Coordinates of C-alpha atoms and ligand atoms in Angstrom, one line a residue:
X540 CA -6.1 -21.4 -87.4
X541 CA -5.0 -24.6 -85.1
X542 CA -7.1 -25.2 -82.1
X543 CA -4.4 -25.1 -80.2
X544 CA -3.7 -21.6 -80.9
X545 CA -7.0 -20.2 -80.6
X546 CA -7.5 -22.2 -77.3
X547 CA -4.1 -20.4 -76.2
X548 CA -5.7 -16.9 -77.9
X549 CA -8.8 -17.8 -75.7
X550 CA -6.7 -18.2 -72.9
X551 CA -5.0 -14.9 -72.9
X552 CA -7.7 -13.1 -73.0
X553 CA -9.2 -14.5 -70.3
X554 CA -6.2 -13.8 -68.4
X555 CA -6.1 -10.5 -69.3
X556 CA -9.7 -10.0 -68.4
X557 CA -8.8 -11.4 -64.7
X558 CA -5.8 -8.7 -64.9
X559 CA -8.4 -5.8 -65.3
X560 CA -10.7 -7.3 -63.0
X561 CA -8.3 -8.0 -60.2
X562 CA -6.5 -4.4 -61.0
X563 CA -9.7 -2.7 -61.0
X564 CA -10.9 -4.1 -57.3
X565 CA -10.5 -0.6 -54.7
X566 CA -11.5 -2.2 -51.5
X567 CA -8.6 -5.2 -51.3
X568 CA -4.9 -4.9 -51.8
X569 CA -4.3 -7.9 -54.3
X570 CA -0.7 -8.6 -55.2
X571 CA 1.6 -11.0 -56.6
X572 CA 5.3 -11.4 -54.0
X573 CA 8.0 -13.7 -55.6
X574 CA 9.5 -16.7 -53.7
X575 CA 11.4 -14.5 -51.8
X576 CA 8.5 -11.7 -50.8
X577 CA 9.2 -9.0 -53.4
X578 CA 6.2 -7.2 -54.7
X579 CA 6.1 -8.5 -58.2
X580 CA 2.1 -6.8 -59.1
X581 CA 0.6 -4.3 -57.6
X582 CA -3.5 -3.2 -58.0
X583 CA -5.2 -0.1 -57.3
X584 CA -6.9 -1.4 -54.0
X585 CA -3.2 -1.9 -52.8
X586 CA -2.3 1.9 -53.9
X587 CA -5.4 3.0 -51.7
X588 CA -5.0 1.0 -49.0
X589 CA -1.2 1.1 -48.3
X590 CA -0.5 4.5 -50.9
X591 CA 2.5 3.2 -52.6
X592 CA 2.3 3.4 -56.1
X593 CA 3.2 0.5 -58.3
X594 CA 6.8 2.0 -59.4
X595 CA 7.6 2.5 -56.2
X596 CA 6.7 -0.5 -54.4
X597 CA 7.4 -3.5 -56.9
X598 CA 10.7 -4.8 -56.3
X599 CA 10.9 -3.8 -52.8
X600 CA 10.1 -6.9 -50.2
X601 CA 6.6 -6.8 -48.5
X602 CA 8.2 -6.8 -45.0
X603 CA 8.2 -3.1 -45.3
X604 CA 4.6 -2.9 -44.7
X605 CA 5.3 -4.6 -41.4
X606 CA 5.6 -3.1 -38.0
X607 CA 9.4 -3.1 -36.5
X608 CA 8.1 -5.4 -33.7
X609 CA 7.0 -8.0 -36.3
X610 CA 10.2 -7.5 -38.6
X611 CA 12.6 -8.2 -35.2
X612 CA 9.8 -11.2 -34.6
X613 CA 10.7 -12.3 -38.3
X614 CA 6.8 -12.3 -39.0
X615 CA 6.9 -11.6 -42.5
X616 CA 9.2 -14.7 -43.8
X617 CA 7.7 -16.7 -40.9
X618 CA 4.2 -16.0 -42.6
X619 CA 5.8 -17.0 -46.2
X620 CA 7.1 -20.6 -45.1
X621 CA 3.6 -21.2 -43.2
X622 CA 1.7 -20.1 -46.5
X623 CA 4.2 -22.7 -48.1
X624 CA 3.5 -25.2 -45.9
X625 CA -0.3 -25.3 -45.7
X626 CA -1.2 -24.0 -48.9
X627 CA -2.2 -20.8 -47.6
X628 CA -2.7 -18.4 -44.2
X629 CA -5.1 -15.9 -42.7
X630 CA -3.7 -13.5 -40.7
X631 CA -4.9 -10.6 -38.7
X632 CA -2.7 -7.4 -37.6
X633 CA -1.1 -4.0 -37.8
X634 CA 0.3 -2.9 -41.2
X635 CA 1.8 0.4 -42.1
X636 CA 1.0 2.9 -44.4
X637 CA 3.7 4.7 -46.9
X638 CA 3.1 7.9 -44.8
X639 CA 4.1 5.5 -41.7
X640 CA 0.5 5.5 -40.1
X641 CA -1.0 1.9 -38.9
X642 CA -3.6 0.2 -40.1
X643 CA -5.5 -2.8 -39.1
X644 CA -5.0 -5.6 -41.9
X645 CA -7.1 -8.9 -42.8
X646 CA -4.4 -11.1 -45.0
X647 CA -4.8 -14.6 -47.4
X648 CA -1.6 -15.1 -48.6
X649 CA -1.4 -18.3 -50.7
X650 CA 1.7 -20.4 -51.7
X651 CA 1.4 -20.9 -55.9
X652 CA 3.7 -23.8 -57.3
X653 CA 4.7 -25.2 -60.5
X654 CA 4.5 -28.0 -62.1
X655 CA 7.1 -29.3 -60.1
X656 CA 5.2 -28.6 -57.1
X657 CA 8.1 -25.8 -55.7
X658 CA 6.6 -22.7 -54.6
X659 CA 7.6 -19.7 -57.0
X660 CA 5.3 -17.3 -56.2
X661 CA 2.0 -15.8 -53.8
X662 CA -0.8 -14.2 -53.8
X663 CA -1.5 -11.9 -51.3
X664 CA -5.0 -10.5 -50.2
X665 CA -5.6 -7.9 -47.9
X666 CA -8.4 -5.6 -46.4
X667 CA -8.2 -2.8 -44.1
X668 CA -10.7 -3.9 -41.2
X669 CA -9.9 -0.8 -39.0
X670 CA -13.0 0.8 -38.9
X671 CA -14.7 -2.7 -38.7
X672 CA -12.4 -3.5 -35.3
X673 CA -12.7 -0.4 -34.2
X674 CA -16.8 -0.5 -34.5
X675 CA -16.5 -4.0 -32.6
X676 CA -14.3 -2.3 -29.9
X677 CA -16.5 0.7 -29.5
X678 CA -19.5 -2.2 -29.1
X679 CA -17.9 -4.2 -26.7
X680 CA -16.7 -0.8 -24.6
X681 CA -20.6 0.2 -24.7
X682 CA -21.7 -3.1 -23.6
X683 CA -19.4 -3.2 -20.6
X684 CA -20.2 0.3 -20.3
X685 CA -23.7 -0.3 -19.6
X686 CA -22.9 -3.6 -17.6
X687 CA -20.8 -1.6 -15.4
X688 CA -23.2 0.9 -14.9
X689 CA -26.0 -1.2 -14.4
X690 CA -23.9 -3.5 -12.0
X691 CA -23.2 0.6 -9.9
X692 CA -26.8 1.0 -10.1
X693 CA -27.6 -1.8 -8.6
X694 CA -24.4 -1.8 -6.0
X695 CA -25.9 1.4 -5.1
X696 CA -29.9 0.5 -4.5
X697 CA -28.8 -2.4 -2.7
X698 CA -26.2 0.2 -0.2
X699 CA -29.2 2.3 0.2
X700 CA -31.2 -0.3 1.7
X701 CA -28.5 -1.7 4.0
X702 CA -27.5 2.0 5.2
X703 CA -31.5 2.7 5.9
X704 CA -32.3 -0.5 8.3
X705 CA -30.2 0.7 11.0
X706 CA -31.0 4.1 10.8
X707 CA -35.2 3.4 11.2
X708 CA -34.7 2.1 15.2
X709 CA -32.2 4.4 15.7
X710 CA -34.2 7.2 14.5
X711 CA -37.0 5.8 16.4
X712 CA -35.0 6.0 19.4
X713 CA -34.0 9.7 19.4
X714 CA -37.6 10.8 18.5
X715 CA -38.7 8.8 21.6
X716 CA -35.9 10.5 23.4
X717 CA -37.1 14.2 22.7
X718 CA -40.3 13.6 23.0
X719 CA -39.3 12.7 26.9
X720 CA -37.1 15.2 26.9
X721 CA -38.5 16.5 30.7
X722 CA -37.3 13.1 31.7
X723 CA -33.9 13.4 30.9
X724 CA -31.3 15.9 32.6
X725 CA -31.1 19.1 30.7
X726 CA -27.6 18.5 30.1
X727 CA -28.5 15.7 27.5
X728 CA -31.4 17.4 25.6
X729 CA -28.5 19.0 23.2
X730 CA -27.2 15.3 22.4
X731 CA -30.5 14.2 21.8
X732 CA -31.0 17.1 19.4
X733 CA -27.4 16.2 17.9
X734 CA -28.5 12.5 17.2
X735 CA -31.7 13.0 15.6
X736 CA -30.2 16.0 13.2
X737 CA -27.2 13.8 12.0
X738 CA -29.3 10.0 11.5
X739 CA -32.0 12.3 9.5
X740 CA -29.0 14.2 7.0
X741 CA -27.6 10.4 6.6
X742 CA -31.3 9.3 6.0
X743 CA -31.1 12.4 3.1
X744 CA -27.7 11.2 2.5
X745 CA -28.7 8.0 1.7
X746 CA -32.2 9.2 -0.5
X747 CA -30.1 11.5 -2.3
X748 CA -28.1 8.3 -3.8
X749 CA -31.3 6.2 -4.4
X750 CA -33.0 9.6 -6.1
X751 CA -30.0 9.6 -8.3
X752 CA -30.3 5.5 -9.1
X753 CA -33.7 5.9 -9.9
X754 CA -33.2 8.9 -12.7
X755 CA -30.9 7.5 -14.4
X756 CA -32.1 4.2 -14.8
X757 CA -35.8 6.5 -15.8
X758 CA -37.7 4.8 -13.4
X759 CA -38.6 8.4 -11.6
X760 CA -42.2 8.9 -12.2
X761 CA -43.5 12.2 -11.6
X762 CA -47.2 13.0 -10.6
X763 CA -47.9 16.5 -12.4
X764 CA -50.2 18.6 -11.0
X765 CA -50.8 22.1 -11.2
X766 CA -49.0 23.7 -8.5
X767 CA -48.7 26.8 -6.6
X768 CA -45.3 27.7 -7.5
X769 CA -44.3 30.3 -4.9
X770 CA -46.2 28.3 -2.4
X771 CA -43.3 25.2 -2.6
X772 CA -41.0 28.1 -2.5
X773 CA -42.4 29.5 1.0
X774 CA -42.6 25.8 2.1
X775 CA -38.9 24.8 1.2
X776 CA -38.0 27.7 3.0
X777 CA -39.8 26.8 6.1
X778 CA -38.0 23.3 6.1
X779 CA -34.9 24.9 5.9
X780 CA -35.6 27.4 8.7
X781 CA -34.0 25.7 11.8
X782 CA -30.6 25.5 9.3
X783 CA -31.0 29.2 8.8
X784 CA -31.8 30.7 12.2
X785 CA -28.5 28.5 13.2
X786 CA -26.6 30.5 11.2
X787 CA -28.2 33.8 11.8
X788 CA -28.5 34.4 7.8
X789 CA -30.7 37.2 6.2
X790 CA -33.5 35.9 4.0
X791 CA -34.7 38.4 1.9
X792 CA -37.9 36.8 -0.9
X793 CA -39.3 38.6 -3.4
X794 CA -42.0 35.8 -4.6
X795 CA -43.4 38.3 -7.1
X796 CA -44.2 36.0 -9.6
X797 CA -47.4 36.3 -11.0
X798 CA -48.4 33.6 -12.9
X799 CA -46.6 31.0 -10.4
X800 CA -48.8 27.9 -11.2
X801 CA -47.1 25.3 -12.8
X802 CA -47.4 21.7 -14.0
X803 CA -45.3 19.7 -12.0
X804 CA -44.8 17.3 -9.1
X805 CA -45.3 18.8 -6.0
X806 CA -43.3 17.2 -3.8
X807 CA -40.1 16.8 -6.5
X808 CA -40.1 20.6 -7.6
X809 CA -39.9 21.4 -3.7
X810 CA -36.9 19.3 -3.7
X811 CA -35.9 21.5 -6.6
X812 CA -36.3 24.1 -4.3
X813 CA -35.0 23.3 -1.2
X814 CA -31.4 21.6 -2.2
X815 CA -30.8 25.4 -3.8
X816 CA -32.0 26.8 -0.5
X817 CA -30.0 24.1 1.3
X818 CA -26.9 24.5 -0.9
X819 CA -26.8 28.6 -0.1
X820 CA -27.3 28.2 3.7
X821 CA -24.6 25.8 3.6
X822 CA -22.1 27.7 1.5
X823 CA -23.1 30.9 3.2
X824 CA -21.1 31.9 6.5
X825 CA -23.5 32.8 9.9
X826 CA -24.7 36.2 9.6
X827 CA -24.5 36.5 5.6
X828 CA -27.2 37.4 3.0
X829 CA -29.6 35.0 0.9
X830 CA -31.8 36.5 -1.5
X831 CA -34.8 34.8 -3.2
X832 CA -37.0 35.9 -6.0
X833 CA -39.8 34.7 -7.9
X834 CA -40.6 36.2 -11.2
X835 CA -42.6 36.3 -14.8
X836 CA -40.9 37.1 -17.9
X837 CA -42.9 37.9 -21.5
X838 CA -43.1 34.6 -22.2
X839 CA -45.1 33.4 -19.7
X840 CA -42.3 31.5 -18.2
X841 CA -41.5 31.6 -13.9
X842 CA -38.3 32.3 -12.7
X843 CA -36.7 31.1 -9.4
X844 CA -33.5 32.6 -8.5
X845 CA -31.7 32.6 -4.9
X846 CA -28.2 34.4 -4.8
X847 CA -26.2 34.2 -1.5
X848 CA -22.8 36.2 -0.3
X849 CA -21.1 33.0 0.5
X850 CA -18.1 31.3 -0.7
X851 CA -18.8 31.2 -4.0
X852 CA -17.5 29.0 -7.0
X853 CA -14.8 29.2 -9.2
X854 CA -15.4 30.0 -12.8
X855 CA -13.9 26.9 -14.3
X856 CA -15.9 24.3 -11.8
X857 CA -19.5 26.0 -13.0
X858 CA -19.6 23.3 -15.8
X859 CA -19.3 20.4 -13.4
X860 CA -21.3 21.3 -10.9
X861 CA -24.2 19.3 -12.2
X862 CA -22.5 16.0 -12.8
X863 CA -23.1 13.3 -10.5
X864 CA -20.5 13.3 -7.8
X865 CA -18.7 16.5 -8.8
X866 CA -17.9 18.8 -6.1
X867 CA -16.9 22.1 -7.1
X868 CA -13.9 22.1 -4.7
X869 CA -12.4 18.8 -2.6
X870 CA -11.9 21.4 0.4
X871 CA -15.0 23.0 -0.1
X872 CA -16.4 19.1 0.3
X873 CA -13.7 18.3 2.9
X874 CA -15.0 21.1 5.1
X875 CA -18.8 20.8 4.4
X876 CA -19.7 17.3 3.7
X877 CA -22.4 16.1 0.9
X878 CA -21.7 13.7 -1.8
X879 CA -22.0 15.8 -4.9
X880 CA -25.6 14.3 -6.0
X881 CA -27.4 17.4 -4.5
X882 CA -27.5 19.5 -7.9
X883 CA -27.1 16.6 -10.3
X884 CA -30.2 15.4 -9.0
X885 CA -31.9 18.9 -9.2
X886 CA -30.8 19.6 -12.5
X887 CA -32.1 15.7 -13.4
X888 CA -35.8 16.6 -11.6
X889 CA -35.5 20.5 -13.7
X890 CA -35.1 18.8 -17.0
X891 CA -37.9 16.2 -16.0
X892 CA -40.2 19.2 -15.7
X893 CA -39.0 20.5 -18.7
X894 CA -37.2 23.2 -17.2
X895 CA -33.9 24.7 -17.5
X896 CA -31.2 25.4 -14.5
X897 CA -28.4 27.5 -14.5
X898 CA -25.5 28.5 -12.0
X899 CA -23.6 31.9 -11.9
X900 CA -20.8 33.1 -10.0
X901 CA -18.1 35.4 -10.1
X902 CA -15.6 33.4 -8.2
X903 CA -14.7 32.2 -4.9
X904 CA -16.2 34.6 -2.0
X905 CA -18.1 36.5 -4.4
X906 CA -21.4 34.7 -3.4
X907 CA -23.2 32.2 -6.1
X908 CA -26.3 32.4 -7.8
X909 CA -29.0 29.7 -9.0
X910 CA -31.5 30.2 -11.9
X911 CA -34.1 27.7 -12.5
X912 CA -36.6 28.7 -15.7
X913 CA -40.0 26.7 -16.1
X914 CA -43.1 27.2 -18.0
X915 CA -45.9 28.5 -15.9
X916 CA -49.3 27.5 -16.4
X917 CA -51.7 30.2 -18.3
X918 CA -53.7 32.1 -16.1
X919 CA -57.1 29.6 -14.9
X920 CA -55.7 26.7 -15.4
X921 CA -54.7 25.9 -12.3
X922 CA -57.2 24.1 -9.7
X923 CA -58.2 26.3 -6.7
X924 CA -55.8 26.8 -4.3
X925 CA -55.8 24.0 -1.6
X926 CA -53.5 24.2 1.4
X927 CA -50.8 22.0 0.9
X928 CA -49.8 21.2 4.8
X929 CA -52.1 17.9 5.5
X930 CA -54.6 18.7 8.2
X931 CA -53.5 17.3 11.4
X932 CA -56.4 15.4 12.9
X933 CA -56.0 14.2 16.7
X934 CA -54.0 10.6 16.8
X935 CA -57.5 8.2 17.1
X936 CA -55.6 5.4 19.2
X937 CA -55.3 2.5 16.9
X938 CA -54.7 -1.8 17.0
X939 CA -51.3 -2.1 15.6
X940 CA -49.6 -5.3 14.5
X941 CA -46.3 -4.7 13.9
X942 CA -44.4 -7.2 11.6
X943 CA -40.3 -6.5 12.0
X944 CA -37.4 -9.0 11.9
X945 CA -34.8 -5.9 12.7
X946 CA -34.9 -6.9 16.8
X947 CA -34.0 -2.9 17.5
X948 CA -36.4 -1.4 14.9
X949 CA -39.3 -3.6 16.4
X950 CA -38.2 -2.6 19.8
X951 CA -38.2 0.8 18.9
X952 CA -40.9 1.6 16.8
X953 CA -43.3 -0.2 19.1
X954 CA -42.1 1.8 22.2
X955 CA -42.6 5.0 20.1
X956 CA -46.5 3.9 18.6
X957 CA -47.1 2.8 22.4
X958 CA -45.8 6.3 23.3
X959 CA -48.3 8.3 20.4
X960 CA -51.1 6.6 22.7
X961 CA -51.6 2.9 20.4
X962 CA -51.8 -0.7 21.4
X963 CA -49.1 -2.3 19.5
X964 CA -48.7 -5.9 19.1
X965 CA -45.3 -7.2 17.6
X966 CA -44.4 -10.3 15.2
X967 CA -40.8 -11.0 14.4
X968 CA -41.8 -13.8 11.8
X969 CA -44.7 -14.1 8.9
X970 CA -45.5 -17.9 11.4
X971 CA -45.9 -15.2 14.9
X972 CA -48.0 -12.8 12.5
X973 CA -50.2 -15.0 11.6
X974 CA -50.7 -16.3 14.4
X975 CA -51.6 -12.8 16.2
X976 CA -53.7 -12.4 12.8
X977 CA -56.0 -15.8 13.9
X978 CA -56.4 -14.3 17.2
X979 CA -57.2 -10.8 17.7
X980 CA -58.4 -7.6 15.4
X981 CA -56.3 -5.3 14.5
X982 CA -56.5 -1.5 12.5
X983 CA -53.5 -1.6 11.0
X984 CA -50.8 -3.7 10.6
X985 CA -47.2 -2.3 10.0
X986 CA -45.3 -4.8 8.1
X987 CA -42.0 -5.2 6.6
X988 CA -41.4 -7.2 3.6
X989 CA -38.1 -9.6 4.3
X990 CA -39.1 -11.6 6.9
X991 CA -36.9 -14.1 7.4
X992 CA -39.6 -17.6 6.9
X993 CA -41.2 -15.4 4.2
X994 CA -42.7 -12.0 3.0
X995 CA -44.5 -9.6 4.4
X996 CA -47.0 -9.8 1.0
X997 CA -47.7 -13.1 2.8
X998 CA -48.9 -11.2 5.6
X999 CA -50.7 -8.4 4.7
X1000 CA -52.9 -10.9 1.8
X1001 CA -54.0 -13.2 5.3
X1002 CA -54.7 -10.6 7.2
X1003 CA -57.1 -8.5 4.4
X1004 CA -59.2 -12.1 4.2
X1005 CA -59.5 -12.0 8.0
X1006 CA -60.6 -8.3 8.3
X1007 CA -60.8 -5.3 6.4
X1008 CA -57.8 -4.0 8.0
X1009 CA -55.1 -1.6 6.4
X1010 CA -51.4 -2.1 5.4
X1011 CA -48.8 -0.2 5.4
X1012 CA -45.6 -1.4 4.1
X1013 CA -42.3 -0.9 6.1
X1014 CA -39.2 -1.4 3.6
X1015 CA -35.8 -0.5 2.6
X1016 CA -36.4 0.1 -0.8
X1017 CA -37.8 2.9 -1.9
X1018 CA -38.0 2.4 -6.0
X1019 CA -41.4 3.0 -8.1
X1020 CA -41.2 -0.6 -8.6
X1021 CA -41.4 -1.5 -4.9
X1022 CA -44.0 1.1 -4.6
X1023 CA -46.0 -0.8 -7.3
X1024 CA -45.2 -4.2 -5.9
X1025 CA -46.7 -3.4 -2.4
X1026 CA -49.5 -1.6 -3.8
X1027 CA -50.5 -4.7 -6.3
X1028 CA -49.8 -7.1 -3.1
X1029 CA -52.7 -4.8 -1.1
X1030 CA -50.9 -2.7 1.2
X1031 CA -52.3 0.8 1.1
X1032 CA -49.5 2.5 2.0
X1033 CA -45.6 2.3 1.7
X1034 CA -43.4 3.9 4.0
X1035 CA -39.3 3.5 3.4
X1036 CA -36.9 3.1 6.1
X1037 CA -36.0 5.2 8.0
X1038 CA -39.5 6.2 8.8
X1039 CA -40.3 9.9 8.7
X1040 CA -42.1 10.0 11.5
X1041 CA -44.2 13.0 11.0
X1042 CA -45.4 10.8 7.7
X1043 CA -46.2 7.8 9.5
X1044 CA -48.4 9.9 12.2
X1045 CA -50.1 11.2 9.0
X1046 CA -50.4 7.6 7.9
X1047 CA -51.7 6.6 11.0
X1048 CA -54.0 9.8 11.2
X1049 CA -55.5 8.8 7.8
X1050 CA -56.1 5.3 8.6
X1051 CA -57.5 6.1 11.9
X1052 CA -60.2 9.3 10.3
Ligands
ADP1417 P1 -23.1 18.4 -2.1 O1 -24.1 17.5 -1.6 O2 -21.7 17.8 -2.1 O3 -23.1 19.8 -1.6 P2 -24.2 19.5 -4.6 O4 -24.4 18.8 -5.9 O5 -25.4 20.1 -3.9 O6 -23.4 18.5 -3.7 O7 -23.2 20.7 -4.9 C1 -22.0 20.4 -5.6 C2 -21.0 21.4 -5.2 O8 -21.3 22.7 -5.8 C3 -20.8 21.6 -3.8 O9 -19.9 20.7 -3.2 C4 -20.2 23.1 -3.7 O10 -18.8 23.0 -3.9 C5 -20.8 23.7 -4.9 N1 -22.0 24.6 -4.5 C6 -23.3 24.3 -4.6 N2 -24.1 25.3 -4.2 C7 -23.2 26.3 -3.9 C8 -23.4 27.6 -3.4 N3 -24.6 28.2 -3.1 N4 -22.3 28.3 -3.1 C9 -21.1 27.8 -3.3 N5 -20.8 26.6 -3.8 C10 -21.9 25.8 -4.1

């Protein structure tokens, strides 16, 4: 045998080889298209991708597997003479399927040429990349997701604190108001009354959406104690008492629960608590029918349930009502306010206690009842009972700084802490404050933490070298983080705008034992 011919034999076989392997290949369409685009090969990658088989897809041109926009656009041949011209192209886009569905393609087509250097034929390589673009997409959309919601997050922290600094002074002023009442003629003490009721449901208004901010970014800590259950219960409905004599309504409770201690945060489980109670005095018209139980199953677990005879919900809205900003009904919200947070928030602070919550109702006017489930605490393992309402000492009368930029919150809070009996000395500025500081002792100093040639952290860290005196931090912001910041800067207590007033009399109380 000549060299020659076995080279040639060599040759073959190689080629044949690259045949099988190319033919063989599942994941990539790889084909051969004559000068003019015809399929001339076809592999078994191309079958699975585009599910022609070879017999009925060689001969026909490859602008078939081409979308009609791209066809009118004259994509295909425009893609052949580009291939010619640079050797070869990459090229990204929508293909179709035999059965006419879309794809997304990754093509190298490439230009081959004889010897003459005219292009007779090209390869063409393609992948389906659909699930990869799609992955990409659904990455990017969960970024931006989470950007956007972050971005609402913080929209809505920094609204809360902007809605509470005007509230605090005027807040301030209707307490002040009532409790000079005598001086005013009777015919305002209703307006009073009015003022102070709607600043303190905006105040709730506004905690409601920084509540809701601070779930759902996780930073609501909760402080579990064993706690008397059916005591919160009583309490919440005490709060809500004023709401419910308005209305004339008929509280019925059964707290019958047994084992009623639980592990949980006190103060967030009476929240728990009172936005049911809230919810049914609202919903409820004057003169109708509330019903509250406590209960024990077998299992050791306590059961809350309030049903009311009010307006009820209709069936198909029961799965919404726990979704942030979901109101069963727009007229029902039209005609008694709220933002939709109320239950979303309860059901959030339930499933932090590991607890379940459930809603029930036959339809509209046919009344609506709650069900909250949580595990009580075995018998004994709950501390003795302490009374839960903080002591109320006699107001000691205290030396106040007061450290306020807000020109009507100073105003006001100081004309109210003159009025509870104390000596109040204000500061507009961390320069005025410490000043005052250098030149006179003070108890306490109330201090906000914007000041506007500094903070009040400033503040409070002079005046605790000067004297052991104690802080109490005045702010807008109410997250866990603040609460830590203050604490860490030495303030001992940390009070958010607008000021409960009955807490900062307690504060004051404490400070002053
Ligand atoms: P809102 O602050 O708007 O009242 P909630 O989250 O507390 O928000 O309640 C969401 C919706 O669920 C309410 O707008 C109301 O339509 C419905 N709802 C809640 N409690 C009751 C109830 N006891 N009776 C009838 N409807 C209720």
């Amino acid at each position: 045998m000549s060299e020659g011919r076995s080279n040639k034999s060599a040759l073959h076989q190689t080629a044949e080889q690259f045949h099988i392997l190319v033919d063989s290949v599942e994941e990539y369409a790889i084909y051969m298209l004559d000068a003019t685009g015809n399929v001339v090969t076809w592999n078994t990658g191309a079958q699975k991708i585009k599910g022609y088989t070879a017999d009925e897809i060689i001969g026909k041109n490859f602008a078939c597997f081409y979308t009609a926009e791209d066809v009118a656009a004259d994509r295909p041949q425009r893609n052949l003479r580009e291939a010619a011209r640079q050797g070869h192209i990459r090229d990204q886009g929508p293909r179709i399927r035999k059965d006419g569905s879309i794809f997304q393609a990754e093509i190298v087509l490439t230009a081959l040429r004889d010897n003459a250097g005219n292009v007779r034929s090209y390869s063409k390589v393609t992948r389906d990349v659909t699930d990869q673009i799609r992955s990409r997409e659904l990455q990017a959309e969960k970024i931006a997701a989470e950007k956007a919601n972050k971005a609402k997050d913080d929209f809505l922290a920094a609204l809360s604190h902007e809605l509470r600094t005007p509230l605090t002074p005027a807040l301030a002023a209707a307490v002040y108001l009532e409790n000079n009442a005598s001086k005013l003629p009777s015919e305002f003490a209703d307006d009073v009354k009015i003022i102070k009721r709607n600043v303190q449901l905006q105040a709730r208004l506004i905690d409601d959406l920084l509540d809701l901010t601070r779930i759902t970014r996780g930073k609501l800590q909760l402080h579990l104690e064993p706690v008397d259950a059916n005591a919160l219960v009583r309490e919440a409905i005490e709060i809500a008492h004023s709401a419910i004599a308005a209305k004339k309504l008929n509280v019925s409770t059964e707290l019958t629960a047994k084992k009623h201690h639980i592990q949980a945060d006190p103060i967030r489980l009476q929240q728990v608590f009172w936005n049911l109670i809230n919810n049914a005095v609202k919903f409820t018209s004057p003169g109708g029918q509330i019903e509250i139980r406590t209960f024990n199953d077998d299992c050791l677990q306590f059961h809350f349930e309030i049903t009311d005879n009010g307006i009820g919900i209709e069936r198909d809205r029961l799965p919404f009502l726990f979704t942030p900003f979901e109101q069963a009904d727009p007229s029902v919200s039209r005609q008694f306010g709220g933002l939709g947070l109320g239950l979303a928030i309860t059901k959030r602070l339930v499933d932090l206690h590991n607890g379940t919550i459930q809603a029930d109702s036959r339809g509209r006017s046919f009344g609506a009842t709650f069900k909250v489930t949580l595990s009580a605490l075995p018998q004994g393992a709950q501390k003795p009972s302490t009374d839960s309402a903080v002591p109320k000492n006699t107001a000691k009368p205290l030396r106040i700084l007061l450290v306020e930029d807000h020109r009507d919150t100073r105003h006001a809070l100081s004309r109210l802490l003159t009025h509870f009996g104390h000596q109040v000395s204000a500061a507009d500025t961390t320069q005025s404050a410490f000043k005052l500081i250098a030149s006179r002792k003070f108890d306490v100093i109330l201090c906000d933490i914007g000041l506007p040639d500094g903070s009040g952290y400033a503040v409070v860290s002079q005046a605790k070298q000067e004297w052991p005196i104690k802080a109490v931090a005045i702010t807008g912001f109410g997250t866990d983080q603040d609460v830590r910041r203050c604490k860490a800067a030495g303030f001992d207590f940390h009070l958010v705008k607008p000021i409960d007033f009955h807490e900062l009399e307690q504060v004051l109380d404490q400070v002053g034992a």
